[in-house]
Every structure is written in C-alpha cells, then in structure tokens.
Coordinates of C-alpha atoms and ligand atoms in Angstrom, one line a residue:
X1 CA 15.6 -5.5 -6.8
X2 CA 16.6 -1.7 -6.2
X3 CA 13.5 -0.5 -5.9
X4 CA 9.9 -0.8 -4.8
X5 CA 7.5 1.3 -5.6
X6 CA 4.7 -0.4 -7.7
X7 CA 3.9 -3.1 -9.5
X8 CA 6.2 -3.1 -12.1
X9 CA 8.9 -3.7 -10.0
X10 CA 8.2 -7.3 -10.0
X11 CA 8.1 -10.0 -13.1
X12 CA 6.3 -12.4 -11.5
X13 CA 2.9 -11.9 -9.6
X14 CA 2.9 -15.9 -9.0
X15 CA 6.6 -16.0 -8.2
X16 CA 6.5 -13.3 -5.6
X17 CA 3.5 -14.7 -3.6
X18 CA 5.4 -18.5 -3.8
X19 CA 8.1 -16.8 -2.5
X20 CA 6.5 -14.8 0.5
X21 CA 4.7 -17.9 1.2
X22 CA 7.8 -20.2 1.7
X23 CA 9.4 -17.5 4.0
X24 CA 5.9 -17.4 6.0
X25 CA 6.3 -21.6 6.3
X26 CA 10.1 -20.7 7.1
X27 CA 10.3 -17.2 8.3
X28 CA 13.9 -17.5 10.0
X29 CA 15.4 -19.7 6.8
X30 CA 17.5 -16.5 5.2
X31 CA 18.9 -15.0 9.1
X32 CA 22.2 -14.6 8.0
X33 CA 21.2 -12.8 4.8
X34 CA 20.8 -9.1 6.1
X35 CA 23.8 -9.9 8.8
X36 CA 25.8 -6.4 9.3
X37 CA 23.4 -4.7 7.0
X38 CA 21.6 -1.5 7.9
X39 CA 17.3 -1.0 7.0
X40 CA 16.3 2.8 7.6
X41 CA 13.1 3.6 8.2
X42 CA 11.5 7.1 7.5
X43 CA 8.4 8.4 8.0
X44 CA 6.9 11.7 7.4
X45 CA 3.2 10.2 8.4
X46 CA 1.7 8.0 11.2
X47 CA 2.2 4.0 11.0
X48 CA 1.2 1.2 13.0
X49 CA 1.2 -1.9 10.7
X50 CA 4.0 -0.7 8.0
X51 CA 6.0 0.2 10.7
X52 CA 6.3 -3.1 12.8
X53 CA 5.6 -5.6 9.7
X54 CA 8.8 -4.2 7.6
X55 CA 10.6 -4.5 11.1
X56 CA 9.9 -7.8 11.8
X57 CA 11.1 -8.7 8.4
X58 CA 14.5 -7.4 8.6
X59 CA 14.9 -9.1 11.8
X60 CA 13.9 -12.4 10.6
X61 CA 16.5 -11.6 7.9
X62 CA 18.9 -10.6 10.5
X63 CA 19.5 -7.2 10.0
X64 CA 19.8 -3.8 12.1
X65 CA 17.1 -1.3 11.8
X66 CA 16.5 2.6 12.4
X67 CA 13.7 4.3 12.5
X68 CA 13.5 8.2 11.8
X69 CA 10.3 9.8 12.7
X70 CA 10.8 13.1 10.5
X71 CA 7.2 14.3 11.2
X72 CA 7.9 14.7 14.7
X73 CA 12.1 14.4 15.7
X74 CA 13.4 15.3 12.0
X75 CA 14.2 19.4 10.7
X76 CA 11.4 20.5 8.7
X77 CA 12.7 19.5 5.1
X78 CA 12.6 21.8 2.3
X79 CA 11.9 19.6 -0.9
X80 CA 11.9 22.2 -3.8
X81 CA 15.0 23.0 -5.3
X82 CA 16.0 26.8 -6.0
X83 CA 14.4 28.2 -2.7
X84 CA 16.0 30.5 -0.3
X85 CA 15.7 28.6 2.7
X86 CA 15.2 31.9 5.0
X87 CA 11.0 30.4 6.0
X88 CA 10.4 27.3 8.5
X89 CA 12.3 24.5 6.3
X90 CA 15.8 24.0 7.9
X91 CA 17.3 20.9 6.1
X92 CA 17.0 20.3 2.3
X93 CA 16.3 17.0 1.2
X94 CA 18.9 16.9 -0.3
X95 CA 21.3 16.4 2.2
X96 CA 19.2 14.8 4.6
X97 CA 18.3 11.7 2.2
X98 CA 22.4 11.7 1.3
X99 CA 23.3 11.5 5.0
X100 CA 20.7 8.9 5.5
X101 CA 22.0 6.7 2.3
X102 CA 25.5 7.1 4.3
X103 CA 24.0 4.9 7.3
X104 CA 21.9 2.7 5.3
X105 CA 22.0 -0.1 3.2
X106 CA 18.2 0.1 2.7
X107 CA 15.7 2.8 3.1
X108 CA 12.2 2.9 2.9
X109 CA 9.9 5.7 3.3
X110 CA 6.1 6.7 4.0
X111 CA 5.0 10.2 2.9
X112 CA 1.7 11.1 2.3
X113 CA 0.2 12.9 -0.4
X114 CA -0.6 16.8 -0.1
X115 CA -4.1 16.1 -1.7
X116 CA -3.6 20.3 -2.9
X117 CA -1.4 19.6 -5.3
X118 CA -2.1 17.0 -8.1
X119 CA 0.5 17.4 -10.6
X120 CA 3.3 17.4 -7.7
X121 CA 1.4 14.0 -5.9
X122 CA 0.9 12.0 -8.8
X123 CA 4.7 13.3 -10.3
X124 CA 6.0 11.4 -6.8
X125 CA 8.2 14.6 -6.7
X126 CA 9.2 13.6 -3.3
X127 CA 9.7 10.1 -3.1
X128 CA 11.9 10.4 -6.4
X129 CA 14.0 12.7 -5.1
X130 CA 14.6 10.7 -2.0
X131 CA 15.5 8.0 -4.7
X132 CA 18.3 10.0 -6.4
X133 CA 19.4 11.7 -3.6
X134 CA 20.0 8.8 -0.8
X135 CA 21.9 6.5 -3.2
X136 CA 20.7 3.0 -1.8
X137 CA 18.4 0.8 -2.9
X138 CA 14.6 2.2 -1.4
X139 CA 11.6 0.3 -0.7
X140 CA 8.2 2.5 -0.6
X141 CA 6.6 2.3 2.7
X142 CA 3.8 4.1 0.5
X143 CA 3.8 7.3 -1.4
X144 CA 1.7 9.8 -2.8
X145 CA 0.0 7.5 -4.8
X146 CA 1.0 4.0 -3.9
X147 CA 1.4 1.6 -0.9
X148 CA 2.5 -1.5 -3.3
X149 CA 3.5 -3.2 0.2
X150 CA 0.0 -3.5 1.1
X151 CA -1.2 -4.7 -2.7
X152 CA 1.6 -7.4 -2.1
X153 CA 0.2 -8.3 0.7
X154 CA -3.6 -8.1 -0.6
X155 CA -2.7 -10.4 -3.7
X156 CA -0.8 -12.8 -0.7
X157 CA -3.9 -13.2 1.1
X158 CA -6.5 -13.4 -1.8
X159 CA -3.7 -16.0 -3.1
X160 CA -4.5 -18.1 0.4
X161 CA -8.2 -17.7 1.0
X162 CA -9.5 -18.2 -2.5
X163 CA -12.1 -21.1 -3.0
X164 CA -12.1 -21.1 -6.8
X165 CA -8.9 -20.5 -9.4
X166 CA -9.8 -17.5 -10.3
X167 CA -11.7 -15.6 -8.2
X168 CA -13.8 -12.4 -8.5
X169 CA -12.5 -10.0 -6.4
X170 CA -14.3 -6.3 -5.9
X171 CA -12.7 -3.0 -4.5
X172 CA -16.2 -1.3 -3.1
X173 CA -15.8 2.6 -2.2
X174 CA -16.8 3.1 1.6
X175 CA -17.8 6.4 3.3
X176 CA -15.3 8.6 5.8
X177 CA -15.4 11.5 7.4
X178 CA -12.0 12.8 5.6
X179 CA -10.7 13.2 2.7
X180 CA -8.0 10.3 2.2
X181 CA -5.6 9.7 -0.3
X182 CA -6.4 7.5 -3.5
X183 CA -2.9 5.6 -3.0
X184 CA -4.1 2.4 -1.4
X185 CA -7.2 2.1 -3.7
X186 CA -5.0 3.0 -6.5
X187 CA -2.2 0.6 -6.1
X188 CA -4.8 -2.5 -4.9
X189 CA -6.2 -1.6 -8.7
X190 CA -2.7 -1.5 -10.2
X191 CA -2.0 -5.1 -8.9
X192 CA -5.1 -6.9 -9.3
X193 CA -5.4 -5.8 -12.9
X194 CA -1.9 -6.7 -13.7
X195 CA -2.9 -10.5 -11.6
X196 CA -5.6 -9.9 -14.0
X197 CA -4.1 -10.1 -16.9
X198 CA -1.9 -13.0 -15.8
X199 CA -5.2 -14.5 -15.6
X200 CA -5.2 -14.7 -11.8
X201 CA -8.3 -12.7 -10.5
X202 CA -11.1 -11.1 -12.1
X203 CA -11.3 -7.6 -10.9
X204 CA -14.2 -5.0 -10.5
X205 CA -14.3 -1.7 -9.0
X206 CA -17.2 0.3 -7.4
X207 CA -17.4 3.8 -6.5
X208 CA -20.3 6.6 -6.1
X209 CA -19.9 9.4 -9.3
X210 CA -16.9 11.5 -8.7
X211 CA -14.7 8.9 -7.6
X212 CA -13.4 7.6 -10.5
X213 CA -9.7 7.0 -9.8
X214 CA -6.9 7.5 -12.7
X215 CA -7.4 5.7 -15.3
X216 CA -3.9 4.5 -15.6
X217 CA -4.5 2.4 -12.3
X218 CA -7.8 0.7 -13.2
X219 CA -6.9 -0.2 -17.3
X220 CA -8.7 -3.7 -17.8
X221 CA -11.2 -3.7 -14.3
X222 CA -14.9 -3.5 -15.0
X223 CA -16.5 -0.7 -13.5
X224 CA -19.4 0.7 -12.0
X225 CA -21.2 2.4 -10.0
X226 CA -23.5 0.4 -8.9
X227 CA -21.8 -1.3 -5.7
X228 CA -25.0 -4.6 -5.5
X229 CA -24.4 -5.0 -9.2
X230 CA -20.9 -5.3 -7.9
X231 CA -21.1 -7.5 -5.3
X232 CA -23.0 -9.9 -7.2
X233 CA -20.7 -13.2 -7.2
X234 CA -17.9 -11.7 -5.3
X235 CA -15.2 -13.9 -3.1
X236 CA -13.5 -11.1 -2.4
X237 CA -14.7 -7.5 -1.4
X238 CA -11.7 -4.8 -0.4
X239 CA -13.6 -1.8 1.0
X240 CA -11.4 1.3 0.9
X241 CA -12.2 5.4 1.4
X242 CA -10.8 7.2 -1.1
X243 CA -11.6 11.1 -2.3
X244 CA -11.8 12.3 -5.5
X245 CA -9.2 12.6 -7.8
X246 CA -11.0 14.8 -10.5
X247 CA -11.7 17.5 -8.1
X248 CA -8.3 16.5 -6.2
X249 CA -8.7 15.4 -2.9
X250 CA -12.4 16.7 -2.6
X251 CA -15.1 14.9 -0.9
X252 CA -18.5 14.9 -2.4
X253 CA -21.8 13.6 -0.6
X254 CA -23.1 10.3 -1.4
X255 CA -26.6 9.7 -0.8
X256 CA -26.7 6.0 -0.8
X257 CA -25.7 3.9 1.9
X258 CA -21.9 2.2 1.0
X259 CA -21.0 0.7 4.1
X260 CA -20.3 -2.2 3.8
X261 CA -22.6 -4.8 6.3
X262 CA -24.0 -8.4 6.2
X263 CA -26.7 -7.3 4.4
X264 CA -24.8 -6.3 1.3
X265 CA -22.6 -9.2 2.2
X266 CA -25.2 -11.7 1.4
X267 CA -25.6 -11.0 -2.3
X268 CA -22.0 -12.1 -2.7
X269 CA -20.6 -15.8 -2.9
X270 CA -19.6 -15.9 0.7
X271 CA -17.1 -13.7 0.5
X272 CA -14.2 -12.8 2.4
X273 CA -13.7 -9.0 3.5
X274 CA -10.4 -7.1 3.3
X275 CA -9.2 -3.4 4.6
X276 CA -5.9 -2.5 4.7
X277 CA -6.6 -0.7 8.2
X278 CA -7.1 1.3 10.5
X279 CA -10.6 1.0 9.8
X280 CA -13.6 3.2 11.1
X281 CA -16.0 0.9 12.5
X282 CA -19.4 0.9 11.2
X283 CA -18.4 4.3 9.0
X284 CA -16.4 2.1 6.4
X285 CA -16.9 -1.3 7.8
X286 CA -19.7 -2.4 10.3
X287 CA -19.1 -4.3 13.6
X288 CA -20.6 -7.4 12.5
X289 CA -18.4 -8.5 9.6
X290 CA -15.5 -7.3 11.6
X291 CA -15.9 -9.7 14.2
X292 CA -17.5 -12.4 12.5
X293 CA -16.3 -15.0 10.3
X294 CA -15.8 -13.3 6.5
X295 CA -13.6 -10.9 8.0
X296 CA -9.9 -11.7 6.9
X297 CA -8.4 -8.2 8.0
X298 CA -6.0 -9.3 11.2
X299 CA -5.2 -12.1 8.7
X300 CA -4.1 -9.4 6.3
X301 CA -2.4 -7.4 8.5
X302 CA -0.3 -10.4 9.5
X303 CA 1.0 -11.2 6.1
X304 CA 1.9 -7.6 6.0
X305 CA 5.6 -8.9 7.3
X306 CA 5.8 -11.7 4.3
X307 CA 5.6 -9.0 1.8
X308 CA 8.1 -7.1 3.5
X309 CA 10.5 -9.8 3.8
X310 CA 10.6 -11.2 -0.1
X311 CA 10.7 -7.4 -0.6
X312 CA 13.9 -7.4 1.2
X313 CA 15.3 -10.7 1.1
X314 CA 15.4 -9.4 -2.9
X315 CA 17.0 -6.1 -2.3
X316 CA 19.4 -8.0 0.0
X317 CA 20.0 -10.6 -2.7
X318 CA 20.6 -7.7 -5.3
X319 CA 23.4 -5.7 -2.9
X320 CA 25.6 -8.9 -3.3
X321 CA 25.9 -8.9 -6.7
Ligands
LIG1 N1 -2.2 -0.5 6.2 C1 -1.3 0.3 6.7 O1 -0.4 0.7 5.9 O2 -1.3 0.6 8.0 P1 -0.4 1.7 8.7 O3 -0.8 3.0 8.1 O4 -0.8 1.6 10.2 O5 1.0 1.3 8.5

C-alpha cells in the first residue's frame, strides 16, 4: 500500500477488518517490522485521537515517529504554484513536503478543508500535492473531504458489535453550533456503501433539506429526510454534524429537533451509538446515551490504533518490496 486516502485503496473490506483484528488480539506480533523506519506526522489542524492512535501504532510496529505541528511551529506554507511569495507565506509546499519525504519513510497528514472554496476542497489540491511532492508513501490523517482512518475504524467496530449478519446501520445528521466539514460523514458513506455492496451492511442516511452530501459518496445508501423513518430497525446509528455542501460550508436552521437521545433511541433495534468525536454533549449527542450502555464511542476511539496499524503494517510491507 502507497497510499491511503479512501476507500479504494483497499480490495478487501473483510480482509482489512480480519487483519486489524488479529493485530488487536496480538498488537506487538509485527515489532520488528517498522525497526529503523521513520513515520512523520503533520498536521495543519487540531488532533487528539488521530494523533496518539497512529502513534501508538507505529510503536507497536516498532518504528520512530515525528510529529510536525505546521499550524503552530511550521512557516506559513504557500500552496499555489506561480505566486510571488512577497505576502505572509514563507515556505512553498513544495520544498517543505520534499524535505519532509527526506526524513521520512512514511508521512501522514491532517488538513482541513477551507469550506470557501469547493472546487479547491473537493480537488484535494493540497493533500495531492503533498503526495507528489514528499516522495514517500502517505497515509491521510484526513483531508478535505475524507478521514478514511476513522471509516476503517467505524466498519472495525460495527464488524465487532453487530448482533445480526448484516446489520442496518444509519448515519443521522446532528445539530452544531459551526459549520463543519462534510469529510467524516462523507467518507463513513463511501465505506459503508462499498461494505454495502460486498453485502456487509445495509446503509441509510438522514439529514434535514440542504444537507444532501455529494452524490458520489452516498451512490447505493437509501435516503431521507425523515431521521424516525430512519431509525426504524437500526443497530447502528453514527450521528455526525456536517454543513452543506450545495451552498458550501453554509449552515441552514433546522426546525426539528435532531439530537440524538433515548427517546429517538427507542424506535431503533437496540442500537449501538457511534461518533467519531469530540462530541458536543447534548448539542449532537445527549448525556444519557453517552454514559449509558448503547454508547460504543470510547470503544471506537480505541480501535482507532488497529486501523492505523494494518494501515501501516501494509505500507511497511510494501517498502520491502
Ligand atoms: N475522530 C478524530 O479524528 O479525532 P481527532 O480530531 O481528535 O483526531
């Protein structure tokens, strides 16, 4: 594997979740693997659970990490090419993601989407010229409009908790007070309609009018707006902000209540709640199925470092050959 960015970057949903589940039964079974090996770490956003997950995973796989916070220690990076760099950008990205291949075996990077511009966010202009220019193999810690760590790890955990062989699993809109990017919601639909199609899941997304996301992320997923019609026979319910992507990045008032709560919870099949986190409580989420017994979100969050780990046990695997 050189590269991971989205879904198609893997063959085999079923393959990659057996995998990430022997190296959860065995986590320390590959610690010579990533011996003398190098994992760079950049972010241009905030991270709590990308940040320590992917680093516990090259640890267990015995390599060295770095971590560049370009947001806050990093020169200001100019990204477009042709531009007289006589403003506030001081280093191009074009040398800095060069110089960072030099140190590197692997890279991964976080950045953000602009939510201004929609041709620029959804072309990934950044994160693909951080591909071509650093050289090395890159793992996305998520991007403009992906965070296919966290689907891995989503399709890891539904693969665990599910009662039934294929269960029906709902992505469910939830209030915020900003406007947030559509990558997580985006890339949770990319995988589960591709574990779809493998016949793994069946997938349904809900979402007040004006949310629709792209339609090239939800191809195959039921929708609707109607989030009780929804929830109707769910064992899974991943609640997720998103803002628009029509009128990118807006955020448009919803009169009905979407928060998620026990209430809502009961016309499901006893199902078990996901967020990726952080989570606002009782905006997105309430209290009560946080801290009672459907919630599954620390569990999540735990097998964050599994999907990291087959992510780079394979990229490892591939720099031998
Ligand atoms: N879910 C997730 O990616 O969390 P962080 O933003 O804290 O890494």
């Amino acid at each position: 594997m050189k590269k991971f960015f989205s879904v198609e970057d893997v063959d085999s949903l079923e393959e990659v979740v057996q995998e990430a589940l022997q190296l959860k039964a065995n986590p320390n079974a590959n610690e010579s693997l990533g011996r003398y090996k190098t994992l760079g770490l950049v972010f241009l956003n905030p991270s709590l659970r990308t940040r320590l997950s992917t680093q516990k995973a090259a640890m267990n796989l015995g390599m060295n990490v770095m971590v560049m916070n370009m947001d806050k220690d990093g020169w200001a990076l100019e990204t477009q090419d042709g531009v007289v760099m006589n403003g506030t950008t001081v280093e191009h990205i074009r040398e800095a993601a060069a110089v960072m291949g030099e140190y590197c075996d692997i890279l991964g990077l976080r950045s953000f989407p602009s939510l201004k511009d929609k041709e620029a966010d959804y072309n990934e202009d950044l994160f693909n010229k951080f591909i071509k220019f650093c050289g090395v193999p890159v793992v996305s810690l998520e991007s403009a409009t992906r965070h296919p760590l966290q689907s891995l790890t989503d399709l890891i955990t539904i693969t665990e908790y599910k009662q039934v062989d294929k269960p029906k699993v709902v992505l469910a809109w939830a209030p915020h007070v900003k406007a947030l990017p559509q990558a997580v919601a985006n890339s949770f639909a990319e995988w589960m309609c591709k574990a779809q199609e493998q016949g793994l899941v069946e997938f349904t997304v809900a979402h007040p009018a004006g949310y629709e996301l792209a339609d090239n992320f939800t191809k195959g997923a039921t929708i609707t707006n109607n989030l009780n019609e929804a929830l109707s026979g769910a064992d899974f319910v991943y609640v997720k902000n998103w803002s628009s992507y029509k009128e990118y990045g807006e955020v448009y008032p919803v009169s009905e209540d979407w928060m998620m709560n026990n209430q809502k919870l009961s016309l499901t099949n006893d199902a078990k709640v996901m967020h990726c986190l952080p989570v606002r409580r009782d905006l997105e989420l309430s209290s009560e199925i946080l801290d009672g017994p459907s919630s599954l979100v620390i569990k999540e969050a735990s097998n964050r470092v599994w999907a990291a780990q087959v992510v780079l046990k394979r990229m490892l695997e591939s720099l031998e050959k």
